[in-house]
mmCIF file of C-alpha atoms in Angstrom:
data_model
loop_
_atom_site.group_PDB
_atom_site.id
_atom_site.type_symbol
_atom_site.label_atom_id
_atom_site.label_comp_id
_atom_site.label_asym_id
_atom_site.label_seq_id
_atom_site.Cartn_x
_atom_site.Cartn_y
_atom_site.Cartn_z
ATOM 1 C CA MET L 1 0.000 0.000 0.000
ATOM 2 C CA GLU L 2 1.417 3.354 -1.046
ATOM 3 C CA LYS L 3 2.197 5.799 1.747
ATOM 4 C CA THR L 4 -0.036 8.867 1.892
ATOM 5 C CA ILE L 5 2.743 10.824 3.630
ATOM 6 C CA TYR L 6 6.396 10.376 2.769
ATOM 7 C CA TYR L 7 9.568 12.400 2.393
ATOM 8 C CA GLU L 8 12.508 12.381 0.047
ATOM 9 C CA MET L 9 15.875 14.062 0.368
ATOM 10 C CA LYS L 10 16.998 16.549 -2.256
ATOM 11 C CA LYS L 11 20.412 18.152 -2.487
ATOM 12 C CA ASP L 12 21.972 20.511 0.070
ATOM 13 C CA GLY L 13 19.987 19.249 3.052
ATOM 14 C CA ILE L 14 16.553 19.995 1.602
ATOM 15 C CA ALA L 15 13.785 17.467 2.293
ATOM 16 C CA PHE L 16 10.508 17.298 0.369
ATOM 17 C CA LEU L 17 7.621 16.156 2.572
ATOM 18 C CA VAL L 18 4.799 14.969 0.331
ATOM 19 C CA ILE L 19 1.041 14.680 0.851
ATOM 20 C CA ASN L 20 0.340 11.734 -1.415
ATOM 21 C CA LYS L 21 -3.326 11.124 -2.155
ATOM 22 C CA PRO L 22 -3.695 12.621 -5.647
ATOM 23 C CA GLN L 23 -6.829 10.594 -6.431
ATOM 24 C CA ARG L 24 -8.592 12.730 -3.765
ATOM 25 C CA LYS L 25 -6.696 15.929 -4.609
ATOM 26 C CA ASN L 26 -4.547 15.161 -1.541
ATOM 27 C CA ALA L 27 -7.458 15.579 0.874
ATOM 28 C CA ILE L 28 -6.178 15.063 4.417
ATOM 29 C CA ASP L 29 -7.576 12.870 7.186
ATOM 30 C CA GLY L 30 -6.710 12.225 10.817
ATOM 31 C CA GLN L 31 -4.293 9.368 10.167
ATOM 32 C CA MET L 32 -2.461 11.431 7.576
ATOM 33 C CA MET L 33 -2.081 14.237 10.094
ATOM 34 C CA ASP L 34 -0.583 11.810 12.593
ATOM 35 C CA ASP L 35 1.829 10.586 9.908
ATOM 36 C CA LEU L 36 2.664 14.137 8.877
ATOM 37 C CA THR L 37 3.515 15.062 12.465
ATOM 38 C CA VAL L 38 5.739 11.972 12.865
ATOM 39 C CA ASN L 39 7.605 12.753 9.637
ATOM 40 C CA LEU L 40 8.048 16.406 10.558
ATOM 41 C CA MET L 41 9.594 15.410 13.886
ATOM 42 C CA ALA L 42 11.891 12.886 12.179
ATOM 43 C CA LEU L 43 13.137 15.524 9.743
ATOM 44 C CA ASP L 44 13.629 18.047 12.525
ATOM 45 C CA ASN L 45 15.804 15.527 14.380
ATOM 46 C CA ASP L 46 17.865 14.704 11.282
ATOM 47 C CA ALA L 47 21.112 16.697 11.387
ATOM 48 C CA ASN L 48 21.407 16.419 7.598
ATOM 49 C CA VAL L 49 18.166 18.322 7.019
ATOM 50 C CA ARG L 50 18.304 22.117 6.910
ATOM 51 C CA VAL L 51 15.029 23.046 5.173
ATOM 52 C CA ILE L 52 11.711 21.189 4.769
ATOM 53 C CA VAL L 53 9.456 21.725 1.741
ATOM 54 C CA LEU L 54 5.816 20.657 2.167
ATOM 55 C CA LYS L 55 4.026 19.846 -1.081
ATOM 56 C CA GLY L 56 1.175 17.864 -2.558
ATOM 57 C CA GLN L 57 1.579 15.055 -5.062
ATOM 58 C CA GLY L 58 0.385 15.932 -8.549
ATOM 59 C CA GLU L 59 -1.387 19.130 -9.536
ATOM 60 C CA HIS L 60 -2.797 20.171 -6.131
ATOM 61 C CA PHE L 61 -1.413 21.024 -2.722
ATOM 62 C CA SER L 62 -4.529 19.701 -0.945
ATOM 63 C CA ALA L 63 -8.303 19.896 -1.113
ATOM 64 C CA GLY L 64 -8.374 20.188 2.691
ATOM 65 C CA GLY L 65 -10.011 17.921 5.228
ATOM 66 C CA ASP L 66 -11.441 14.751 3.718
ATOM 67 C CA LEU L 67 -15.113 14.850 4.712
ATOM 68 C CA LYS L 68 -15.527 11.264 3.525
ATOM 69 C CA GLN L 69 -13.472 10.004 6.477
ATOM 70 C CA ASN L 70 -16.561 10.415 8.681
ATOM 71 C CA GLU L 71 -19.186 9.487 6.102
ATOM 72 C CA GLY L 72 -21.964 7.445 7.714
ATOM 73 C CA ARG L 73 -20.690 8.174 11.236
ATOM 74 C CA ASN L 74 -22.374 10.413 13.774
ATOM 75 C CA LEU L 75 -19.413 11.682 15.758
ATOM 76 C CA THR L 76 -19.990 13.107 19.206
ATOM 77 C CA VAL L 77 -18.519 16.466 20.167
ATOM 78 C CA GLY L 78 -15.788 14.615 22.036
ATOM 79 C CA GLN L 79 -14.928 12.417 19.047
ATOM 80 C CA SER L 80 -14.863 15.422 16.704
ATOM 81 C CA ARG L 81 -12.628 17.245 19.147
ATOM 82 C CA GLN L 82 -10.185 14.334 19.325
ATOM 83 C CA LEU L 83 -10.058 14.173 15.533
ATOM 84 C CA LEU L 84 -9.439 17.908 15.209
ATOM 85 C CA LYS L 85 -6.629 17.676 17.765
ATOM 86 C CA LYS L 86 -4.676 15.599 15.224
ATOM 87 C CA TYR L 87 -4.783 18.537 12.810
ATOM 88 C CA THR L 88 -3.909 21.165 15.419
ATOM 89 C CA ARG L 89 -0.993 19.028 16.629
ATOM 90 C CA THR L 90 0.513 19.194 13.150
ATOM 91 C CA VAL L 91 0.143 22.980 13.057
ATOM 92 C CA LEU L 92 1.879 23.328 16.422
ATOM 93 C CA THR L 93 4.640 20.984 15.280
ATOM 94 C CA ILE L 94 5.355 23.080 12.166
ATOM 95 C CA GLN L 95 5.455 26.224 14.265
ATOM 96 C CA GLN L 96 7.764 24.713 16.887
ATOM 97 C CA LEU L 97 10.237 22.943 14.590
ATOM 98 C CA ASN L 98 13.804 24.207 14.537
ATOM 99 C CA LYS L 99 13.917 23.772 10.760
ATOM 100 C CA PRO L 100 12.148 26.256 8.458
ATOM 101 C CA VAL L 101 9.218 24.827 6.477
ATOM 102 C CA ILE L 102 8.301 26.125 3.012
ATOM 103 C CA ALA L 103 4.846 25.348 1.605
ATOM 104 C CA MET L 104 5.026 24.718 -2.146
ATOM 105 C CA VAL L 105 1.471 25.301 -3.336
ATOM 106 C CA ASP L 106 0.193 24.248 -6.728
ATOM 107 C CA GLY L 107 -3.506 24.046 -7.559
ATOM 108 C CA TYR L 108 -5.959 23.923 -4.670
ATOM 109 C CA ALA L 109 -5.241 24.780 -1.046
ATOM 110 C CA ILE L 110 -8.704 24.556 0.477
ATOM 111 C CA GLY L 111 -9.874 24.941 4.077
ATOM 112 C CA GLY L 112 -7.513 23.157 6.436
ATOM 113 C CA ALA L 113 -4.924 22.855 3.668
ATOM 114 C CA MET L 114 -4.831 26.638 3.409
ATOM 115 C CA SER L 115 -4.330 26.766 7.195
ATOM 116 C CA LEU L 116 -1.544 24.192 6.876
ATOM 117 C CA ALA L 117 0.236 26.384 4.318
ATOM 118 C CA LEU L 118 -0.223 29.482 6.490
ATOM 119 C CA ALA L 119 1.384 27.643 9.425
ATOM 120 C CA CYS L 120 4.578 27.252 7.400
ATOM 121 C CA ASP L 121 7.392 29.796 7.438
ATOM 122 C CA LEU L 122 7.185 30.706 3.758
ATOM 123 C CA ILE L 123 4.841 29.987 0.838
ATOM 124 C CA VAL L 124 5.792 29.650 -2.816
ATOM 125 C CA VAL L 125 2.864 29.350 -5.251
ATOM 126 C CA SER L 126 2.287 28.470 -8.867
ATOM 127 C CA ASP L 127 0.293 30.930 -10.940
ATOM 128 C CA ARG L 128 -2.610 28.476 -10.951
ATOM 129 C CA ALA L 129 -2.760 28.173 -7.139
ATOM 130 C CA LYS L 130 -6.189 28.681 -5.584
ATOM 131 C CA PHE L 131 -6.716 29.372 -1.885
ATOM 132 C CA ILE L 132 -10.251 28.877 -0.537
ATOM 133 C CA ALA L 133 -11.077 29.437 3.148
ATOM 134 C CA ASN L 134 -14.426 27.653 2.961
ATOM 135 C CA PHE L 135 -14.931 26.744 6.640
ATOM 136 C CA VAL L 136 -18.084 28.778 7.193
ATOM 137 C CA GLN L 137 -19.508 27.466 3.907
ATOM 138 C CA ILE L 138 -19.635 23.948 5.387
ATOM 139 C CA GLY L 139 -20.967 25.146 8.730
ATOM 140 C CA ILE L 140 -17.835 25.229 10.932
ATOM 141 C CA VAL L 141 -15.432 27.910 12.133
ATOM 142 C CA PRO L 142 -11.956 28.505 10.614
ATOM 143 C CA GLU L 143 -9.598 25.844 11.966
ATOM 144 C CA MET L 144 -5.934 24.916 12.402
ATOM 145 C CA GLY L 145 -4.814 28.354 13.519
ATOM 146 C CA ALA L 146 -6.480 30.180 10.627
ATOM 147 C CA MET L 147 -8.083 32.688 12.989
ATOM 148 C CA LEU L 148 -4.611 33.759 14.103
ATOM 149 C CA PHE L 149 -2.538 33.382 10.938
ATOM 150 C CA LEU L 150 -4.826 35.025 8.369
ATOM 151 C CA PRO L 151 -5.793 38.191 10.326
ATOM 152 C CA GLN L 152 -2.143 38.600 11.317
ATOM 153 C CA LEU L 153 -1.088 38.493 7.654
ATOM 154 C CA ILE L 154 -3.858 40.450 5.910
ATOM 155 C CA GLY L 155 -5.817 42.157 8.700
ATOM 156 C CA PRO L 156 -9.086 41.119 10.380
ATOM 157 C CA TYR L 157 -11.425 42.830 7.913
ATOM 158 C CA ARG L 158 -9.945 41.168 4.842
ATOM 159 C CA ALA L 159 -9.764 37.840 6.696
ATOM 160 C CA LYS L 160 -13.453 37.979 7.634
ATOM 161 C CA GLU L 161 -14.380 38.864 4.063
ATOM 162 C CA LEU L 162 -12.581 35.742 2.815
ATOM 163 C CA TRP L 163 -14.219 33.570 5.472
ATOM 164 C CA TYR L 164 -17.733 34.914 4.960
ATOM 165 C CA SER L 165 -17.560 34.826 1.156
ATOM 166 C CA GLY L 166 -15.583 31.608 0.757
ATOM 167 C CA ARG L 167 -14.309 33.026 -2.517
ATOM 168 C CA THR L 168 -11.236 31.838 -4.352
ATOM 169 C CA VAL L 169 -7.971 33.768 -3.922
ATOM 170 C CA GLY L 170 -5.625 33.300 -6.841
ATOM 171 C CA ALA L 171 -1.843 33.375 -6.779
ATOM 172 C CA ASP L 172 -1.476 37.046 -7.724
ATOM 173 C CA GLU L 173 -3.894 38.163 -5.015
ATOM 174 C CA ALA L 174 -2.238 35.909 -2.439
ATOM 175 C CA CYS L 175 1.049 37.681 -3.143
ATOM 176 C CA ARG L 176 -0.583 41.139 -3.027
ATOM 177 C CA LEU L 177 -2.306 40.342 0.269
ATOM 178 C CA GLY L 178 0.997 39.167 1.710
ATOM 179 C CA PHE L 179 0.549 35.469 2.497
ATOM 180 C CA ALA L 180 2.510 34.164 -0.487
ATOM 181 C CA ASN L 181 6.190 35.000 -0.898
ATOM 182 C CA ARG L 182 6.965 34.018 -4.474
ATOM 183 C CA ILE L 183 5.066 33.026 -7.606
ATOM 184 C CA ALA L 184 6.147 30.791 -10.488
ATOM 185 C CA THR L 185 4.687 28.892 -13.408
ATOM 186 C CA PRO L 186 3.733 25.276 -12.632
ATOM 187 C CA ASP L 187 6.744 24.075 -14.636
ATOM 188 C CA ASN L 188 9.114 26.306 -12.637
ATOM 189 C CA LEU L 189 7.487 25.948 -9.221
ATOM 190 C CA GLU L 190 9.888 23.339 -7.881
ATOM 191 C CA LYS L 191 12.890 25.226 -9.296
ATOM 192 C CA GLU L 192 11.761 28.488 -7.649
ATOM 193 C CA THR L 193 11.092 26.709 -4.365
ATOM 194 C CA MET L 194 14.462 24.971 -4.461
ATOM 195 C CA GLU L 195 16.249 28.272 -5.082
ATOM 196 C CA LEU L 196 14.601 29.763 -2.004
ATOM 197 C CA ALA L 197 15.279 26.638 0.060
ATOM 198 C CA GLU L 198 18.926 26.551 -1.041
ATOM 199 C CA SER L 199 19.409 30.193 -0.102
ATOM 200 C CA ILE L 200 18.138 29.426 3.423
ATOM 201 C CA ALA L 201 20.088 26.158 3.674
ATOM 202 C CA GLY L 202 23.267 28.109 2.971
ATOM 203 C CA LEU L 203 22.756 30.345 6.009
ATOM 204 C CA SER L 204 23.862 29.717 9.578
ATOM 205 C CA ALA L 205 21.557 26.963 10.868
ATOM 206 C CA PRO L 206 21.605 28.225 14.493
ATOM 207 C CA ALA L 207 20.781 31.768 13.354
ATOM 208 C CA VAL L 208 17.869 30.545 11.215
ATOM 209 C CA GLN L 209 16.538 28.321 14.001
ATOM 210 C CA ILE L 210 16.725 31.012 16.677
ATOM 211 C CA THR L 211 15.138 33.600 14.371
ATOM 212 C CA LYS L 212 12.242 31.255 13.632
ATOM 213 C CA ASN L 213 11.801 30.243 17.272
ATOM 214 C CA ILE L 214 11.749 33.824 18.572
ATOM 215 C CA THR L 215 9.426 35.072 15.808
ATOM 216 C CA ASN L 216 6.958 32.214 16.281
ATOM 217 C CA GLY L 217 7.424 32.214 20.058
ATOM 218 C CA VAL L 218 5.961 35.705 20.313
ATOM 219 C CA LEU L 219 2.691 34.375 18.882
ATOM 220 C CA ARG L 220 2.764 30.928 20.480
ATOM 221 C CA PRO L 221 0.676 31.704 23.594
ATOM 222 C CA MET L 222 -2.038 33.177 21.380
ATOM 223 C CA LEU L 223 -1.809 30.221 18.977
ATOM 224 C CA HIS L 224 -2.401 27.772 21.821
ATOM 225 C CA LEU L 225 -5.484 29.740 22.870
ATOM 226 C CA ILE L 226 -6.816 29.967 19.309
ATOM 227 C CA LEU L 227 -6.307 26.246 18.643
ATOM 228 C CA GLU L 228 -8.022 25.330 21.904
ATOM 229 C CA ALA L 229 -10.964 27.614 21.080
ATOM 230 C CA GLU L 230 -11.229 26.171 17.554
ATOM 231 C CA SER L 231 -11.091 22.636 18.974
ATOM 232 C CA THR L 232 -14.152 23.456 21.038
ATOM 233 C CA ALA L 233 -16.109 25.582 18.560
ATOM 234 C CA SER L 234 -15.900 23.436 15.422
ATOM 235 C CA PRO L 235 -16.987 20.163 17.127
ATOM 236 C CA PHE L 236 -19.963 22.060 18.531
ATOM 237 C CA CYS L 237 -20.815 23.363 15.048
ATOM 238 C CA THR L 238 -20.762 19.809 13.635
ATOM 239 C CA GLN L 239 -23.756 18.985 15.838
ATOM 240 C CA THR L 240 -25.945 21.653 14.256
ATOM 241 C CA ARG L 241 -28.572 21.008 11.595
ATOM 242 C CA GLU L 242 -26.907 23.624 9.380
ATOM 243 C CA TYR L 243 -23.662 21.667 9.324
ATOM 244 C CA GLN L 244 -25.418 18.406 8.466
ATOM 245 C CA ILE L 245 -27.014 20.059 5.428
ATOM 246 C CA MET L 246 -24.065 22.163 4.273
ATOM 247 C CA ALA L 247 -21.376 19.485 4.709
ATOM 248 C CA LYS L 248 -23.531 16.914 2.912
ATOM 249 C CA ASN L 249 -24.014 19.255 -0.053
ATOM 250 C CA PHE L 250 -20.318 20.162 -0.122
ATOM 251 C CA ASN L 251 -19.293 16.499 -0.067
ATOM 252 C CA LYS L 252 -21.226 15.620 -3.207
#
């Protein structure tokens, strides 16, 4: 059985960590989040790794949380909360790693996948990348630190507009708003990402690590609070009639 999360070493201490479920546009589930966290920790503990690149297999970064993982199940609030904790644990891991993590985004980055990219240190996008913060559209609140990361990057008014509308943000707009660092054609996306990764890998590793840890550490107390609040609010929302209708329609 093919692994849905794996990593491969590139040159100069750069590791590509791959979300590998292209038949579902790399939609993520709880087990994949556990595997992603384990692989992130392994790479962080590997002295040969200097930069981690997170990417999706094929033409998409990720379609977000796989709603089919709970199809036919009526999860309690407690069960939903435990499932969501797997996702928030990955976000915290990315933020707390010593190694910088670059999200390489091609195609869709929807819902939780957008949050996953925002949790990374840098984001490089292809010109066909599409970010969609569609949490409210399926009847839940923004998750995985989105309510901290997005307002911090683009301001609370723009963030709320994206959440309430659920509209698509293309690559150019993502760069203008300030949550994407570089843009490339799909054919040059890996090359552009590697150039950025190589430039970081060539720096002093202790200086990079300390800079990341201090920068993220300033926000860490607030991130813990936001993730805890999200882990309470979204499971509650999944018990509402609105969620049952909206999620069912979205999952078609």
